[in-house]
CSV table of N, CA and C in Angstrom, one decimal:
chain,number,residue,atom,x,y,z
A,1,MET,N,107.3,126.0,162.1
A,1,MET,CA,106.1,125.2,161.9
A,1,MET,C,105.2,125.8,160.9
A,2,LYS,N,105.0,127.2,161.0
A,2,LYS,CA,104.1,127.9,160.1
A,2,LYS,C,104.7,127.9,158.7
A,3,ARG,N,106.0,127.9,158.6
A,3,ARG,CA,106.7,127.9,157.3
A,3,ARG,C,106.4,126.5,156.6
A,4,ILE,N,106.5,125.4,157.3
A,4,ILE,CA,106.2,124.1,156.8
A,4,ILE,C,104.7,124.0,156.3
A,5,LEU,N,103.8,124.5,157.1
A,5,LEU,CA,102.4,124.5,156.7
A,5,LEU,C,102.2,125.4,155.4
A,6,PHE,N,102.9,126.5,155.4
A,6,PHE,CA,102.8,127.5,154.3
A,6,PHE,C,103.3,126.8,153.0
A,7,ILE,N,104.4,126.1,153.1
A,7,ILE,CA,105.0,125.4,151.9
A,7,ILE,C,104.1,124.3,151.5
A,8,ALA,N,103.5,123.5,152.4
A,8,ALA,CA,102.6,122.4,152.1
A,8,ALA,C,101.4,123.0,151.4
A,9,ALA,N,100.8,124.1,151.9
A,9,ALA,CA,99.7,124.7,151.3
A,9,ALA,C,99.9,125.2,149.8
A,10,ILE,N,101.1,125.8,149.6
A,10,ILE,CA,101.5,126.2,148.3
A,10,ILE,C,101.6,125.0,147.4
A,11,PHE,N,102.3,123.9,147.9
A,11,PHE,CA,102.5,122.7,147.1
A,11,PHE,C,101.1,122.1,146.7
A,12,CYS,N,100.2,122.0,147.7
A,12,CYS,CA,98.9,121.4,147.4
A,12,CYS,C,98.1,122.3,146.4
A,13,SER,N,98.2,123.6,146.5
A,13,SER,CA,97.5,124.5,145.6
A,13,SER,C,98.1,124.3,144.2
A,14,SER,N,99.4,124.2,144.1
A,14,SER,CA,100.1,124.0,142.8
A,14,SER,C,99.6,122.8,142.1
A,15,LEU,N,99.5,121.7,142.9
A,15,LEU,CA,99.1,120.4,142.4
A,15,LEU,C,97.7,120.5,141.8
A,16,MET,N,96.8,121.2,142.6
A,16,MET,CA,95.4,121.3,142.2
A,16,MET,C,95.3,122.2,140.9
A,17,VAL,N,96.1,123.2,140.7
A,17,VAL,CA,96.1,124.0,139.5
A,17,VAL,C,96.6,123.2,138.3
A,18,LEU,N,97.7,122.5,138.5
A,18,LEU,CA,98.3,121.7,137.5
A,18,LEU,C,97.3,120.6,137.0
A,19,GLN,N,96.7,120.0,138.0
A,19,GLN,CA,95.7,118.9,137.7
A,19,GLN,C,94.5,119.4,136.9
A,20,SER,N,94.0,120.6,137.2
A,20,SER,CA,92.9,121.2,136.5
A,20,SER,C,93.3,121.6,135.1
A,21,CYS,N,94.6,121.9,134.9
A,21,CYS,CA,95.0,122.4,133.5
A,21,CYS,C,95.4,121.2,132.6
A,22,SER,N,95.5,120.0,133.1
A,22,SER,CA,96.0,118.9,132.3
A,22,SER,C,94.9,118.6,131.3
A,23,THR,N,95.3,118.0,130.2
A,23,THR,CA,94.4,117.6,129.1
A,23,THR,C,93.6,116.4,129.5
A,24,THR,N,92.3,116.4,129.1
A,24,THR,CA,91.5,115.2,129.4
A,24,THR,C,91.9,114.1,128.5
A,25,LYS,N,91.8,112.9,129.1
A,25,LYS,CA,92.1,111.7,128.3
A,25,LYS,C,90.9,111.1,127.7
A,26,SER,N,91.0,110.6,126.5
A,26,SER,CA,89.8,110.0,125.9
A,26,SER,C,89.5,108.7,126.5
A,27,THR,N,88.3,108.3,126.6
A,27,THR,CA,87.9,107.1,127.2
A,27,THR,C,87.6,106.1,126.2
A,28,SER,N,87.4,104.8,126.6
A,28,SER,CA,87.1,103.8,125.6
A,28,SER,C,85.7,103.9,125.1
A,29,THR,N,84.9,104.7,125.7
A,29,THR,CA,83.5,105.0,125.2
A,29,THR,C,83.6,105.7,123.9
A,30,SER,N,84.5,106.7,123.7
A,30,SER,CA,84.6,107.4,122.5
A,30,SER,C,85.2,106.5,121.4
A,31,ALA,N,86.1,105.6,121.8
A,31,ALA,CA,86.7,104.7,120.8
A,31,ALA,C,85.7,103.8,120.3
A,32,ASN,N,84.8,103.3,121.2
A,32,ASN,CA,83.7,102.3,120.8
A,32,ASN,C,82.8,103.1,119.9
A,33,LEU,N,82.5,104.3,120.1
A,33,LEU,CA,81.6,105.1,119.3
A,33,LEU,C,82.1,105.2,117.9
A,34,LYS,N,83.3,105.5,117.7
A,34,LYS,CA,83.9,105.6,116.3
A,34,LYS,C,84.0,104.2,115.7
A,35,ARG,N,84.4,103.2,116.4
A,35,ARG,CA,84.5,101.9,115.9
A,35,ARG,C,83.1,101.4,115.4
A,36,SER,N,82.1,101.7,116.2
A,36,SER,CA,80.7,101.3,115.8
A,36,SER,C,80.2,102.0,114.5
A,37,LYS,N,80.7,103.1,114.2
A,37,LYS,CA,80.4,103.8,113.0
A,37,LYS,C,81.1,103.2,111.7
A,38,VAL,N,82.1,102.4,112.0
A,38,VAL,CA,82.8,101.8,110.9
A,38,VAL,C,82.4,100.3,110.7
A,39,THR,N,82.0,99.7,111.8
A,39,THR,CA,81.5,98.3,111.7
A,39,THR,C,80.3,98.2,110.8
A,40,GLY,N,80.3,97.1,110.0
A,40,GLY,CA,79.2,96.8,109.1
A,40,GLY,C,79.6,96.4,107.8
A,41,ASN,N,78.7,96.4,106.8
A,41,ASN,CA,78.9,96.1,105.4
A,41,ASN,C,78.9,97.4,104.6
A,42,TRP,N,79.9,97.6,103.8
A,42,TRP,CA,80.1,98.8,103.0
A,42,TRP,C,80.3,98.4,101.6
A,43,VAL,N,79.9,99.3,100.7
A,43,VAL,CA,80.2,99.2,99.3
A,43,VAL,C,81.1,100.4,98.9
A,44,LEU,N,82.2,100.1,98.1
A,44,LEU,CA,83.0,101.2,97.7
A,44,LEU,C,82.4,101.8,96.4
A,45,ASN,N,81.8,103.0,96.5
A,45,ASN,CA,81.1,103.6,95.4
A,45,ASN,C,82.1,104.2,94.3
A,46,ASN,N,83.1,104.9,94.8
A,46,ASN,CA,84.0,105.5,93.9
A,46,ASN,C,85.4,105.8,94.5
A,47,VAL,N,86.3,106.1,93.7
A,47,VAL,CA,87.7,106.4,94.1
A,47,VAL,C,88.1,107.7,93.5
A,48,THR,N,88.5,108.7,94.3
A,48,THR,CA,88.9,110.0,93.8
A,48,THR,C,90.4,110.2,94.2
A,49,PHE,N,91.0,111.3,93.7
A,49,PHE,CA,92.4,111.6,94.0
A,49,PHE,C,92.6,113.0,94.4
A,50,GLU,N,93.4,113.2,95.4
A,50,GLU,CA,93.8,114.5,95.9
A,50,GLU,C,95.3,114.7,95.8
A,51,GLY,N,95.7,115.6,94.9
A,51,GLY,CA,97.1,115.9,94.8
A,51,GLY,C,97.9,114.9,93.9
A,52,ILE,N,97.2,114.1,93.2
A,52,ILE,CA,97.9,113.1,92.3
A,52,ILE,C,97.0,112.8,91.1
A,53,PRO,N,97.5,112.6,89.9
A,53,PRO,CA,96.6,112.2,88.8
A,53,PRO,C,96.3,110.7,88.9
A,54,ALA,N,95.1,110.3,88.5
A,54,ALA,CA,94.7,108.9,88.6
A,54,ALA,C,95.7,108.0,87.8
A,55,ILE,N,96.3,108.5,86.7
A,55,ILE,CA,97.1,107.6,85.9
A,55,ILE,C,98.4,107.2,86.7
A,56,ALA,N,98.8,108.0,87.7
A,56,ALA,CA,100.0,107.7,88.5
A,56,ALA,C,99.8,106.6,89.5
A,57,VAL,N,98.5,106.2,89.8
A,57,VAL,CA,98.2,105.1,90.7
A,57,VAL,C,98.1,103.8,90.0
A,58,ARG,N,99.1,103.0,90.1
A,58,ARG,CA,99.1,101.7,89.4
A,58,ARG,C,98.2,100.6,90.1
A,59,SER,N,98.3,100.5,91.4
A,59,SER,CA,97.5,99.5,92.1
A,59,SER,C,97.1,100.0,93.5
A,60,LEU,N,96.1,99.4,94.0
A,60,LEU,CA,95.6,99.8,95.3
A,60,LEU,C,95.8,98.6,96.3
A,61,PHE,N,96.5,98.8,97.4
A,61,PHE,CA,96.8,97.8,98.4
A,61,PHE,C,97.6,96.7,97.8
A,62,GLU,N,98.4,97.0,96.9
A,62,GLU,CA,99.3,96.0,96.2
A,62,GLU,C,98.6,94.8,95.7
A,63,GLU,N,97.3,95.1,95.2
A,63,GLU,CA,96.5,94.0,94.7
A,63,GLU,C,96.1,94.1,93.3
A,64,ALA,N,95.4,95.2,93.0
A,64,ALA,CA,94.8,95.4,91.6
A,64,ALA,C,94.6,96.9,91.4
A,65,SER,N,94.2,97.2,90.2
A,65,SER,CA,94.0,98.6,89.8
A,65,SER,C,92.9,99.1,90.7
A,66,TYR,N,92.9,100.4,91.0
A,66,TYR,CA,91.9,101.1,91.8
A,66,TYR,C,90.5,100.8,91.2
A,67,LYS,N,90.5,100.7,89.9
A,67,LYS,CA,89.2,100.5,89.2
A,67,LYS,C,88.6,99.2,89.5
A,68,CYS,N,89.4,98.2,89.9
A,68,CYS,CA,88.9,96.9,90.2
A,68,CYS,C,88.2,96.9,91.6
A,69,PHE,N,88.5,97.9,92.4
A,69,PHE,CA,87.9,98.0,93.8
A,69,PHE,C,86.6,98.7,93.8
A,70,ILE,N,86.3,99.4,92.7
A,70,ILE,CA,85.0,100.1,92.6
A,70,ILE,C,83.9,99.1,92.6
A,71,GLY,N,82.9,99.2,93.5
A,71,GLY,CA,81.8,98.2,93.6
A,71,GLY,C,82.2,97.1,94.6
A,72,SER,N,83.4,97.1,95.1
A,72,SER,CA,83.8,96.0,96.1
A,72,SER,C,82.9,96.2,97.4
A,73,THR,N,82.7,95.1,98.0
A,73,THR,CA,82.0,95.1,99.3
A,73,THR,C,83.0,94.8,100.4
A,74,TRP,N,82.9,95.5,101.5
A,74,TRP,CA,83.8,95.4,102.7
A,74,TRP,C,82.9,95.0,103.9
A,75,ASN,N,83.2,93.8,104.5
A,75,ASN,CA,82.5,93.3,105.6
A,75,ASN,C,83.4,93.6,106.8
A,76,LEU,N,83.1,94.5,107.7
A,76,LEU,CA,83.9,94.8,108.9
A,76,LEU,C,83.1,94.5,110.2
A,77,THR,N,83.5,93.3,110.8
A,77,THR,CA,82.8,92.9,112.0
A,77,THR,C,83.3,93.6,113.2
A,78,ASN,N,82.6,93.6,114.3
A,78,ASN,CA,83.0,94.2,115.5
A,78,ASN,C,84.2,93.6,116.1
A,79,SER,N,84.5,92.3,115.8
A,79,SER,CA,85.6,91.6,116.4
A,79,SER,C,86.9,92.0,115.8
A,80,GLY,N,86.9,92.7,114.6
A,80,GLY,CA,88.1,93.1,113.9
A,80,GLY,C,88.4,92.3,112.7
A,81,ASN,N,87.7,91.1,112.7
A,81,ASN,CA,87.8,90.3,111.5
A,81,ASN,C,87.0,90.9,110.4
A,82,GLY,N,87.4,90.7,109.2
A,82,GLY,CA,86.6,91.2,108.1
A,82,GLY,C,87.1,90.7,106.7
A,83,SER,N,86.6,91.3,105.7
A,83,SER,CA,87.0,90.9,104.3
A,83,SER,C,86.6,91.9,103.3
A,84,TYR,N,87.2,91.9,102.2
A,84,TYR,CA,86.7,92.7,101.1
A,84,TYR,C,86.6,91.8,99.9
A,85,THR,N,85.6,92.0,99.0
A,85,THR,CA,85.4,91.2,97.8
A,85,THR,C,85.3,92.1,96.6
A,86,LEU,N,86.3,91.8,95.7
A,86,LEU,CA,86.3,92.6,94.4
A,86,LEU,C,85.3,91.9,93.5
A,87,PRO,N,84.5,92.7,92.8
A,87,PRO,CA,83.5,92.2,91.9
A,87,PRO,C,84.0,91.5,90.6
A,88,GLY,N,85.1,91.9,90.1
A,88,GLY,CA,85.6,91.4,88.9
A,88,GLY,C,85.0,92.1,87.7
A,89,GLY,N,85.4,91.7,86.5
A,89,GLY,CA,84.9,92.3,85.2
A,89,GLY,C,85.9,93.2,84.6
A,90,GLU,N,85.8,93.5,83.3
A,90,GLU,CA,86.7,94.4,82.5
A,90,GLU,C,88.2,94.4,83.0
A,91,GLY,N,88.8,93.2,82.8
A,91,GLY,CA,90.3,93.1,83.2
A,91,GLY,C,90.5,93.0,84.6
A,92,CYS,N,89.5,92.8,85.4
A,92,CYS,CA,89.7,92.6,86.9
A,92,CYS,C,89.2,91.2,87.3
A,93,SER,N,90.0,90.6,88.1
A,93,SER,CA,89.6,89.3,88.6
A,93,SER,C,88.7,89.4,89.9
A,94,ALA,N,87.7,88.6,90.0
A,94,ALA,CA,86.9,88.6,91.2
A,94,ALA,C,87.8,87.9,92.3
A,95,ALA,N,87.8,88.5,93.5
A,95,ALA,CA,88.6,88.0,94.6
A,95,ALA,C,88.0,88.4,95.9
A,96,THR,N,88.3,87.5,96.9
A,96,THR,CA,87.9,87.9,98.3
A,96,THR,C,89.2,87.8,99.1
A,97,GLN,N,89.4,88.8,100.0
A,97,GLN,CA,90.6,88.9,100.8
A,97,GLN,C,90.2,89.1,102.3
A,98,SER,N,90.6,88.2,103.1
A,98,SER,CA,90.4,88.3,104.6
A,98,SER,C,91.3,89.4,105.1
A,99,ILE,N,90.8,90.2,106.1
A,99,ILE,CA,91.6,91.2,106.7
A,99,ILE,C,91.3,91.2,108.2
A,100,PHE,N,92.2,91.9,108.9
A,100,PHE,CA,92.0,92.2,110.3
A,100,PHE,C,92.1,93.7,110.4
A,101,TRP,N,91.1,94.4,111.0
A,101,TRP,CA,91.1,95.8,111.0
A,101,TRP,C,90.9,96.4,112.4
A,102,SER,N,91.2,97.7,112.5
A,102,SER,CA,91.0,98.4,113.7
A,102,SER,C,90.9,99.9,113.4
A,103,VAL,N,90.5,100.7,114.4
A,103,VAL,CA,90.4,102.1,114.3
A,103,VAL,C,91.2,102.7,115.4
A,104,SER,N,92.0,103.7,115.1
A,104,SER,CA,92.8,104.4,116.1
A,104,SER,C,92.2,105.8,116.3
A,105,THR,N,91.6,106.0,117.5
A,105,THR,CA,91.0,107.3,117.8
A,105,THR,C,92.0,108.3,118.1
A,106,ALA,N,93.2,107.9,118.5
A,106,ALA,CA,94.2,108.9,118.8
A,106,ALA,C,94.6,109.7,117.6
A,107,ASP,N,94.8,109.0,116.4
A,107,ASP,CA,95.2,109.7,115.2
A,107,ASP,C,94.2,109.6,114.1
A,108,GLU,N,93.0,109.2,114.5
A,108,GLU,CA,91.9,109.1,113.5
A,108,GLU,C,92.2,108.3,112.3
A,109,THR,N,92.7,107.1,112.4
A,109,THR,CA,93.0,106.3,111.3
A,109,THR,C,92.3,105.0,111.3
A,110,PHE,N,92.1,104.4,110.2
A,110,PHE,CA,91.6,103.0,110.0
A,110,PHE,C,92.8,102.2,109.5
A,111,GLN,N,93.1,101.1,110.1
A,111,GLN,CA,94.2,100.3,109.7
A,111,GLN,C,93.7,98.9,109.5
A,112,PHE,N,94.3,98.2,108.5
A,112,PHE,CA,94.0,96.8,108.3
A,112,PHE,C,95.2,96.1,107.8
A,113,LYS,N,95.2,94.8,108.0
A,113,LYS,CA,96.3,93.9,107.4
A,113,LYS,C,95.6,92.7,106.7
A,114,LYS,N,96.2,92.3,105.6
A,114,LYS,CA,95.7,91.2,104.9
A,114,LYS,C,96.0,89.9,105.7
A,115,ILE,N,95.1,89.0,105.8
A,115,ILE,CA,95.3,87.7,106.4
A,115,ILE,C,95.1,86.6,105.4
A,116,TYR,N,96.1,85.8,105.2
A,116,TYR,CA,96.1,84.7,104.2
A,116,TYR,C,95.8,83.4,105.0
A,117,GLU,N,95.4,82.4,104.2
A,117,GLU,CA,95.1,81.1,104.8
A,117,GLU,C,96.3,80.6,105.7
A,118,GLY,N,95.9,80.3,106.9
A,118,GLY,CA,96.9,79.8,107.9
A,118,GLY,C,97.6,80.9,108.7
A,119,ASP,N,97.4,82.2,108.3
A,119,ASP,CA,98.0,83.3,109.1
A,119,ASP,C,97.1,83.6,110.3
A,120,LYS,N,97.8,84.1,111.3
A,120,LYS,CA,97.1,84.7,112.5
A,120,LYS,C,97.4,86.2,112.5
A,121,ALA,N,96.4,86.9,112.8
A,121,ALA,CA,96.6,88.4,112.7
A,121,ALA,C,97.7,88.9,113.6
A,122,LYS,N,98.0,88.3,114.7
A,122,LYS,CA,99.0,88.8,115.6
A,122,LYS,C,100.4,88.6,115.0
A,123,ASN,N,100.5,87.6,114.0
A,123,ASN,CA,101.8,87.3,113.4
A,123,ASN,C,102.1,88.1,112.2
A,124,VAL,N,101.1,88.8,111.6
A,124,VAL,CA,101.2,89.7,110.4
A,124,VAL,C,101.7,91.0,110.9
A,125,THR,N,102.9,91.5,110.3
A,125,THR,CA,103.5,92.7,110.8
A,125,THR,C,103.3,93.9,109.8
A,126,SER,N,102.8,93.6,108.6
A,126,SER,CA,102.6,94.7,107.7
A,126,SER,C,101.1,94.9,107.3
A,127,GLY,N,100.8,96.2,107.0
A,127,GLY,CA,99.4,96.5,106.7
A,127,GLY,C,99.3,97.8,106.1
A,128,TYR,N,98.1,98.4,106.2
A,128,TYR,CA,97.8,99.7,105.6
A,128,TYR,C,97.1,100.6,106.6
A,129,ARG,N,97.5,101.9,106.6
A,129,ARG,CA,96.9,102.8,107.5
A,129,ARG,C,96.3,104.0,106.7
A,130,LEU,N,95.0,104.2,106.8
A,130,LEU,CA,94.3,105.2,106.1
A,130,LEU,C,93.7,106.2,107.0
A,131,VAL,N,93.6,107.4,106.5
A,131,VAL,CA,93.0,108.5,107.3
A,131,VAL,C,91.5,108.3,107.3
A,132,LEU,N,90.9,108.3,108.5
A,132,LEU,CA,89.5,108.2,108.7
A,132,LEU,C,88.9,109.6,108.5
A,133,SER,N,88.5,109.9,107.3
A,133,SER,CA,88.1,111.3,106.9
A,133,SER,C,86.6,111.6,107.3
A,134,ALA,N,85.7,110.6,107.2
A,134,ALA,CA,84.3,110.8,107.5
A,134,ALA,C,83.7,109.5,108.0
A,135,THR,N,83.0,109.5,109.1
A,135,THR,CA,82.4,108.3,109.6
A,135,THR,C,81.0,108.7,110.1
A,136,THR,N,80.0,108.5,109.2
A,136,THR,CA,78.6,108.7,109.7
A,136,THR,C,78.0,107.3,109.6
A,137,GLY,N,76.8,107.2,110.0
A,137,GLY,CA,76.1,105.9,109.9
A,137,GLY,C,76.0,105.3,108.5
A,138,ASP,N,75.9,106.2,107.5
A,138,ASP,CA,75.7,105.8,106.1
A,138,ASP,C,76.8,106.0,105.2
A,139,GLU,N,77.8,106.8,105.6
A,139,GLU,CA,78.9,107.1,104.8
A,139,GLU,C,80.3,106.9,105.5
A,140,LEU,N,81.2,106.4,104.7
A,140,LEU,CA,82.6,106.2,105.2
A,140,LEU,C,83.6,106.7,104.2
A,141,VAL,N,84.5,107.6,104.5
A,141,VAL,CA,85.5,108.1,103.6
A,141,VAL,C,86.8,107.8,104.2
A,142,LEU,N,87.6,107.1,103.5
A,142,LEU,CA,89.0,106.7,103.9
A,142,LEU,C,90.0,107.3,102.9
A,143,LYS,N,91.1,107.9,103.4
A,143,LYS,CA,92.1,108.4,102.5
A,143,LYS,C,93.4,107.7,102.6
A,144,SER,N,93.9,107.1,101.6
A,144,SER,CA,95.1,106.4,101.6
A,144,SER,C,96.3,107.3,101.2
A,145,PRO,N,97.2,107.7,102.1
A,145,PRO,CA,98.2,108.6,101.8
A,145,PRO,C,99.3,108.0,101.0
A,146,ILE,N,99.8,108.7,100.0
A,146,ILE,CA,101.0,108.2,99.2
A,146,ILE,C,101.9,109.4,98.9
A,147,GLU,N,103.2,109.2,98.8
A,147,GLU,CA,104.1,110.2,98.5
A,147,GLU,C,104.1,110.5,97.0
A,148,TYR,N,104.0,111.7,96.6
A,148,TYR,CA,104.0,112.1,95.2
A,148,TYR,C,104.6,113.5,95.0
A,149,GLY,N,105.7,113.5,94.3
A,149,GLY,CA,106.3,114.8,94.1
A,149,GLY,C,106.7,115.6,95.4
A,150,ASN,N,107.4,114.9,96.3
A,150,ASN,CA,107.8,115.5,97.6
A,150,ASN,C,106.7,116.0,98.5
A,151,LYS,N,105.5,115.5,98.3
A,151,LYS,CA,104.4,115.8,99.2
A,151,LYS,C,103.5,114.6,99.3
A,152,THR,N,102.6,114.7,100.3
A,152,THR,CA,101.6,113.6,100.5
A,152,THR,C,100.4,113.9,99.7
A,153,ALA,N,100.0,112.9,98.9
A,153,ALA,CA,98.8,112.9,98.1
A,153,ALA,C,97.9,111.8,98.7
A,154,TYR,N,96.6,111.8,98.2
A,154,TYR,CA,95.7,110.8,98.8
A,154,TYR,C,94.8,110.2,97.7
A,155,VAL,N,94.6,108.9,97.8
A,155,VAL,CA,93.6,108.1,97.1
A,155,VAL,C,92.4,108.1,98.0
A,156,VAL,N,91.3,108.6,97.6
A,156,VAL,CA,90.2,108.8,98.5
A,156,VAL,C,89.1,107.7,98.1
A,157,LEU,N,88.8,106.9,99.1
A,157,LEU,CA,87.8,105.8,99.0
A,157,LEU,C,86.5,106.3,99.6
A,158,ASN,N,85.4,106.3,98.8
A,158,ASN,CA,84.1,106.7,99.2
A,158,ASN,C,83.2,105.6,99.3
A,159,PHE,N,82.7,105.2,100.5
A,159,PHE,CA,81.9,104.1,100.8
A,159,PHE,C,80.5,104.5,101.2
A,160,SER,N,79.5,103.7,100.9
A,160,SER,CA,78.2,103.8,101.5
A,160,SER,C,77.8,102.5,102.2
A,161,LYS,N,76.9,102.6,103.1
A,161,LYS,CA,76.4,101.5,103.9
A,161,LYS,C,75.7,100.5,102.9
A,162,ALA,N,76.0,99.3,102.9
A,162,ALA,CA,75.4,98.3,102.0
A,162,ALA,C,74.0,98.0,102.5
A,163,THR,N,73.0,97.9,101.6
A,163,THR,CA,71.7,97.6,102.0
A,163,THR,C,71.6,96.0,102.0
A,164,LYS,N,70.8,95.5,102.9
A,164,LYS,CA,70.7,94.1,103.0
A,164,LYS,C,69.6,93.6,102.3
């Protein structure tokens, strides 16, 4: 009988030790905090490059030259619906594109997919995943990874909060 109680005590102690050493899981509160820092209206101020020359980047998001995105406004609502509007000018067409976006706190990414007339977000299977590099109330920095010369390079999008 003493042996059974001894084994049970060791088992319970082991469980308590293992439980206290396990990693803590993130809660939805932290996810909402990051998402709230991305929600809003943003202006793309400039595009820079890490590990790749600008001339090697033909288009951004399979739409237009990265230069056409400078000055674009991005409307990111809390529901995940949103859009970006390209201003047009100097060889660039003005355009508005509907998107559905989200933030993954697990791998700190911002992802979006283009939504065309008649599409439902749940039926669109392709999109874009960008590294969420900085998220403050007034600044948003997203890095679009691309393969260049057997390594990962980045197109860096620098946003500021739009003034109303």
